[in-house]
Amino acid sequence: MRYMMIMQAPETMAVGGPDAPPPEAMFDAMNRFNTELVEAGVLLAAEGLAPSSEGFVLTYEGETPTVTDGPFAEARELVAGFWILDVATRTEAEQWARRCPIGPGVRLEVRRIPDMREFEGIAPAEFLDAEAALRARVAERAGRYEQSGS
């Protein structure tokens, strides 16, 4: 089973923010945690995200979406990063989440990623076939991405 751990935090907790822990300590703790995930063979992906000042939001209220550039002052919590784990059970996902080195004021949401087979009998067969082909192309691209180091 795949699970996504989504780290949500106030922007002030981001690296360099007024409420952030010392960068060296934060990077060291995250590196140790990520290393444990890799050594256990459960980490599929993990990324931290740039500040909201570098992002934008599309709001769909009519035919044409409205684009709003960051930062997003109205947001109390922003997605700061994520991990995707491949584990045997929900309990194992929870155990890893409990070990994540985050502190007060940070929230870690954990959600299961459904397998495409779960949509058999619900989604049309043509959709499932097309989705499988797209996923194969993405996997091929990911392999090229990893080899290039980009």
PDB file of C-alpha atoms in Angstrom:
ATOM      1  CA  MET A   1       0.000   0.000   0.000  1.00  0.00           C
ATOM      2  CA  ARG A   2       1.147   3.471  -0.767  1.00  0.00           C
ATOM      3  CA  TYR A   3       0.613   6.357   1.635  1.00  0.00           C
ATOM      4  CA  MET A   4       1.359  10.043   1.271  1.00  0.00           C
ATOM      5  CA  MET A   5       2.510  11.973   4.314  1.00  0.00           C
ATOM      6  CA  ILE A   6       1.739  15.654   3.773  1.00  0.00           C
ATOM      7  CA  MET A   7       3.525  18.136   6.022  1.00  0.00           C
ATOM      8  CA  GLN A   8       1.511  21.271   6.700  1.00  0.00           C
ATOM      9  CA  ALA A   9       2.979  24.207   8.569  1.00  0.00           C
ATOM     10  CA  PRO A  10       2.616  27.953   8.935  1.00  0.00           C
ATOM     11  CA  GLU A  11       4.905  29.779   6.498  1.00  0.00           C
ATOM     12  CA  THR A  12       6.728  31.244   9.513  1.00  0.00           C
ATOM     13  CA  MET A  13       8.012  27.710  10.260  1.00  0.00           C
ATOM     14  CA  ALA A  14       9.761  27.394   6.866  1.00  0.00           C
ATOM     15  CA  VAL A  15      13.556  27.441   6.657  1.00  0.00           C
ATOM     16  CA  GLY A  16      14.661  30.950   7.564  1.00  0.00           C
ATOM     17  CA  GLY A  17      11.237  31.863   8.956  1.00  0.00           C
ATOM     18  CA  PRO A  18      10.954  33.558  12.356  1.00  0.00           C
ATOM     19  CA  ASP A  19       9.475  30.433  14.028  1.00  0.00           C
ATOM     20  CA  ALA A  20      11.665  27.859  12.263  1.00  0.00           C
ATOM     21  CA  PRO A  21      14.121  25.666  14.141  1.00  0.00           C
ATOM     22  CA  PRO A  22      17.818  26.213  13.385  1.00  0.00           C
ATOM     23  CA  PRO A  23      18.391  25.088   9.760  1.00  0.00           C
ATOM     24  CA  GLU A  24      21.307  22.792  10.629  1.00  0.00           C
ATOM     25  CA  ALA A  25      19.255  20.880  13.206  1.00  0.00           C
ATOM     26  CA  MET A  26      16.226  20.651  10.907  1.00  0.00           C
ATOM     27  CA  PHE A  27      18.224  19.420   7.898  1.00  0.00           C
ATOM     28  CA  ASP A  28      20.135  16.938  10.055  1.00  0.00           C
ATOM     29  CA  ALA A  29      16.940  15.484  11.556  1.00  0.00           C
ATOM     30  CA  MET A  30      15.212  15.236   8.158  1.00  0.00           C
ATOM     31  CA  ASN A  31      18.277  13.634   6.592  1.00  0.00           C
ATOM     32  CA  ARG A  32      18.377  10.983   9.343  1.00  0.00           C
ATOM     33  CA  PHE A  33      14.643  10.295   8.930  1.00  0.00           C
ATOM     34  CA  ASN A  34      14.845  10.090   5.119  1.00  0.00           C
ATOM     35  CA  THR A  35      17.872   7.792   5.382  1.00  0.00           C
ATOM     36  CA  GLU A  36      15.909   5.475   7.686  1.00  0.00           C
ATOM     37  CA  LEU A  37      13.044   5.403   5.158  1.00  0.00           C
ATOM     38  CA  VAL A  38      15.429   4.574   2.298  1.00  0.00           C
ATOM     39  CA  GLU A  39      17.265   1.901   4.283  1.00  0.00           C
ATOM     40  CA  ALA A  40      13.918   0.316   5.230  1.00  0.00           C
ATOM     41  CA  GLY A  41      12.997   0.245   1.524  1.00  0.00           C
ATOM     42  CA  VAL A  42       9.731   2.143   1.977  1.00  0.00           C
ATOM     43  CA  LEU A  43      10.473   5.588   0.491  1.00  0.00           C
ATOM     44  CA  LEU A  44       9.176   6.144  -3.057  1.00  0.00           C
ATOM     45  CA  ALA A  45       9.425   9.955  -3.155  1.00  0.00           C
ATOM     46  CA  ALA A  46       9.994  12.936  -0.888  1.00  0.00           C
ATOM     47  CA  GLU A  47      10.203  16.633  -1.618  1.00  0.00           C
ATOM     48  CA  GLY A  48      10.160  19.915   0.230  1.00  0.00           C
ATOM     49  CA  LEU A  49       8.337  22.802  -1.412  1.00  0.00           C
ATOM     50  CA  ALA A  50       9.401  26.377  -2.156  1.00  0.00           C
ATOM     51  CA  PRO A  51       7.707  29.220  -0.234  1.00  0.00           C
ATOM     52  CA  SER A  52       4.204  30.240  -1.267  1.00  0.00           C
ATOM     53  CA  SER A  53       5.652  33.543  -2.529  1.00  0.00           C
ATOM     54  CA  GLU A  54       6.946  31.523  -5.489  1.00  0.00           C
ATOM     55  CA  GLY A  55       3.608  29.818  -6.106  1.00  0.00           C
ATOM     56  CA  PHE A  56       0.189  30.633  -7.470  1.00  0.00           C
ATOM     57  CA  VAL A  57      -3.371  29.407  -7.134  1.00  0.00           C
ATOM     58  CA  LEU A  58      -5.968  28.905  -9.848  1.00  0.00           C
ATOM     59  CA  THR A  59      -9.538  29.490  -8.691  1.00  0.00           C
ATOM     60  CA  TYR A  60     -12.310  28.050 -10.821  1.00  0.00           C
ATOM     61  CA  GLU A  61     -15.520  30.002 -10.379  1.00  0.00           C
ATOM     62  CA  GLY A  62     -16.579  30.309 -13.997  1.00  0.00           C
ATOM     63  CA  GLU A  63     -15.371  29.350 -17.454  1.00  0.00           C
ATOM     64  CA  THR A  64     -11.947  30.952 -17.045  1.00  0.00           C
ATOM     65  CA  PRO A  65      -9.835  30.343 -13.934  1.00  0.00           C
ATOM     66  CA  THR A  66      -8.463  33.274 -11.954  1.00  0.00           C
ATOM     67  CA  VAL A  67      -4.746  33.155 -11.179  1.00  0.00           C
ATOM     68  CA  THR A  68      -3.566  34.555  -7.846  1.00  0.00           C
ATOM     69  CA  ASP A  69       0.157  34.840  -7.160  1.00  0.00           C
ATOM     70  CA  GLY A  70       1.552  33.976  -3.721  1.00  0.00           C
ATOM     71  CA  PRO A  71       2.236  34.572  -0.943  1.00  0.00           C
ATOM     72  CA  PHE A  72      -1.065  33.428   0.477  1.00  0.00           C
ATOM     73  CA  ALA A  73      -1.618  35.473   3.610  1.00  0.00           C
ATOM     74  CA  GLU A  74      -5.078  33.981   4.196  1.00  0.00           C
ATOM     75  CA  ALA A  75      -3.672  30.465   4.555  1.00  0.00           C
ATOM     76  CA  ARG A  76      -2.986  29.382   8.127  1.00  0.00           C
ATOM     77  CA  GLU A  77      -1.153  26.244   7.051  1.00  0.00           C
ATOM     78  CA  LEU A  78       0.619  25.519   3.792  1.00  0.00           C
ATOM     79  CA  VAL A  79       1.879  22.255   2.383  1.00  0.00           C
ATOM     80  CA  ALA A  80       5.586  22.372   3.127  1.00  0.00           C
ATOM     81  CA  GLY A  81       6.584  18.980   1.746  1.00  0.00           C
ATOM     82  CA  PHE A  82       5.586  15.359   1.328  1.00  0.00           C
ATOM     83  CA  TRP A  83       6.734  11.760   1.422  1.00  0.00           C
ATOM     84  CA  ILE A  84       5.266   8.804  -0.474  1.00  0.00           C
ATOM     85  CA  LEU A  85       5.774   5.492   1.290  1.00  0.00           C
ATOM     86  CA  ASP A  86       5.207   1.914   0.140  1.00  0.00           C
ATOM     87  CA  VAL A  87       4.286  -0.031   3.280  1.00  0.00           C
ATOM     88  CA  ALA A  88       2.373  -3.194   4.112  1.00  0.00           C
ATOM     89  CA  THR A  89      -0.281  -1.712   6.399  1.00  0.00           C
ATOM     90  CA  ARG A  90      -1.910   1.450   7.694  1.00  0.00           C
ATOM     91  CA  THR A  91      -0.267   0.721  11.049  1.00  0.00           C
ATOM     92  CA  GLU A  92       3.184   0.743   9.452  1.00  0.00           C
ATOM     93  CA  ALA A  93       2.406   4.082   7.774  1.00  0.00           C
ATOM     94  CA  GLU A  94       1.350   5.479  11.148  1.00  0.00           C
ATOM     95  CA  GLN A  95       4.526   4.188  12.786  1.00  0.00           C
ATOM     96  CA  TRP A  96       6.664   5.992  10.217  1.00  0.00           C
ATOM     97  CA  ALA A  97       4.569   9.155  10.546  1.00  0.00           C
ATOM     98  CA  ARG A  98       5.088   9.154  14.318  1.00  0.00           C
ATOM     99  CA  ARG A  99       8.869   9.068  13.736  1.00  0.00           C
ATOM    100  CA  CYS A 100       8.852  12.103  11.423  1.00  0.00           C
ATOM    101  CA  PRO A 101      10.976  14.855  13.017  1.00  0.00           C
ATOM    102  CA  ILE A 102       8.470  17.682  13.043  1.00  0.00           C
ATOM    103  CA  GLY A 103       7.729  19.913  15.956  1.00  0.00           C
ATOM    104  CA  PRO A 104       4.951  21.928  17.526  1.00  0.00           C
ATOM    105  CA  GLY A 105       2.800  23.890  15.095  1.00  0.00           C
ATOM    106  CA  VAL A 106       3.332  21.419  12.247  1.00  0.00           C
ATOM    107  CA  ARG A 107       0.701  18.960  11.071  1.00  0.00           C
ATOM    108  CA  LEU A 108       1.343  15.699   9.233  1.00  0.00           C
ATOM    109  CA  GLU A 109      -1.633  14.404   7.259  1.00  0.00           C
ATOM    110  CA  VAL A 110      -1.360  10.786   6.095  1.00  0.00           C
ATOM    111  CA  ARG A 111      -3.558   9.486   3.278  1.00  0.00           C
ATOM    112  CA  ARG A 112      -3.630   6.220   1.381  1.00  0.00           C
ATOM    113  CA  ILE A 113      -3.050   6.377  -2.370  1.00  0.00           C
ATOM    114  CA  PRO A 114      -5.544   4.055  -4.073  1.00  0.00           C
ATOM    115  CA  ASP A 115      -4.304   1.434  -6.497  1.00  0.00           C
ATOM    116  CA  MET A 116      -5.786   1.690  -9.988  1.00  0.00           C
ATOM    117  CA  ARG A 117      -7.238  -1.819  -9.582  1.00  0.00           C
ATOM    118  CA  GLU A 118      -9.616  -0.339  -7.009  1.00  0.00           C
ATOM    119  CA  PHE A 119     -11.370   1.475  -9.852  1.00  0.00           C
ATOM    120  CA  GLU A 120     -12.081  -1.688 -11.854  1.00  0.00           C
ATOM    121  CA  GLY A 121     -15.839  -2.024 -12.279  1.00  0.00           C
ATOM    122  CA  ILE A 122     -16.260   1.687 -11.531  1.00  0.00           C
ATOM    123  CA  ALA A 123     -14.243   3.440 -14.223  1.00  0.00           C
ATOM    124  CA  PRO A 124     -14.596   2.461 -17.901  1.00  0.00           C
ATOM    125  CA  ALA A 125     -12.036  -0.107 -19.092  1.00  0.00           C
ATOM    126  CA  GLU A 126     -10.790   2.381 -21.723  1.00  0.00           C
ATOM    127  CA  PHE A 127      -9.946   4.869 -18.980  1.00  0.00           C
ATOM    128  CA  LEU A 128      -8.056   2.243 -16.968  1.00  0.00           C
ATOM    129  CA  ASP A 129      -6.096   1.151 -20.066  1.00  0.00           C
ATOM    130  CA  ALA A 130      -5.249   4.769 -20.926  1.00  0.00           C
ATOM    131  CA  GLU A 131      -4.228   5.458 -17.323  1.00  0.00           C
ATOM    132  CA  ALA A 132      -1.971   2.373 -17.294  1.00  0.00           C
ATOM    133  CA  ALA A 133      -0.279   3.585 -20.504  1.00  0.00           C
ATOM    134  CA  LEU A 134       0.247   7.056 -19.022  1.00  0.00           C
ATOM    135  CA  ARG A 135       1.725   5.616 -15.839  1.00  0.00           C
ATOM    136  CA  ALA A 136       4.140   3.501 -17.906  1.00  0.00           C
ATOM    137  CA  ARG A 137       5.275   6.646 -19.742  1.00  0.00           C
ATOM    138  CA  VAL A 138       5.732   8.497 -16.451  1.00  0.00           C
ATOM    139  CA  ALA A 139       7.784   5.614 -15.018  1.00  0.00           C
ATOM    140  CA  GLU A 140      10.001   5.674 -18.117  1.00  0.00           C
ATOM    141  CA  ARG A 141      10.480   9.437 -17.770  1.00  0.00           C
ATOM    142  CA  ALA A 142      11.235   9.069 -14.064  1.00  0.00           C
ATOM    143  CA  GLY A 143      13.988   6.600 -14.902  1.00  0.00           C
ATOM    144  CA  ARG A 144      15.545   9.076 -17.324  1.00  0.00           C
ATOM    145  CA  TYR A 145      15.187  11.854 -14.715  1.00  0.00           C
ATOM    146  CA  GLU A 146      17.010   9.787 -12.070  1.00  0.00           C
ATOM    147  CA  GLN A 147      19.814   8.882 -14.473  1.00  0.00           C
ATOM    148  CA  SER A 148      20.384  12.519 -15.431  1.00  0.00           C
ATOM    149  CA  GLY A 149      20.485  13.709 -11.812  1.00  0.00           C
ATOM    150  CA  SER A 150      18.111  16.570 -12.627  1.00  0.00           C
TER     151      SER A 150
END
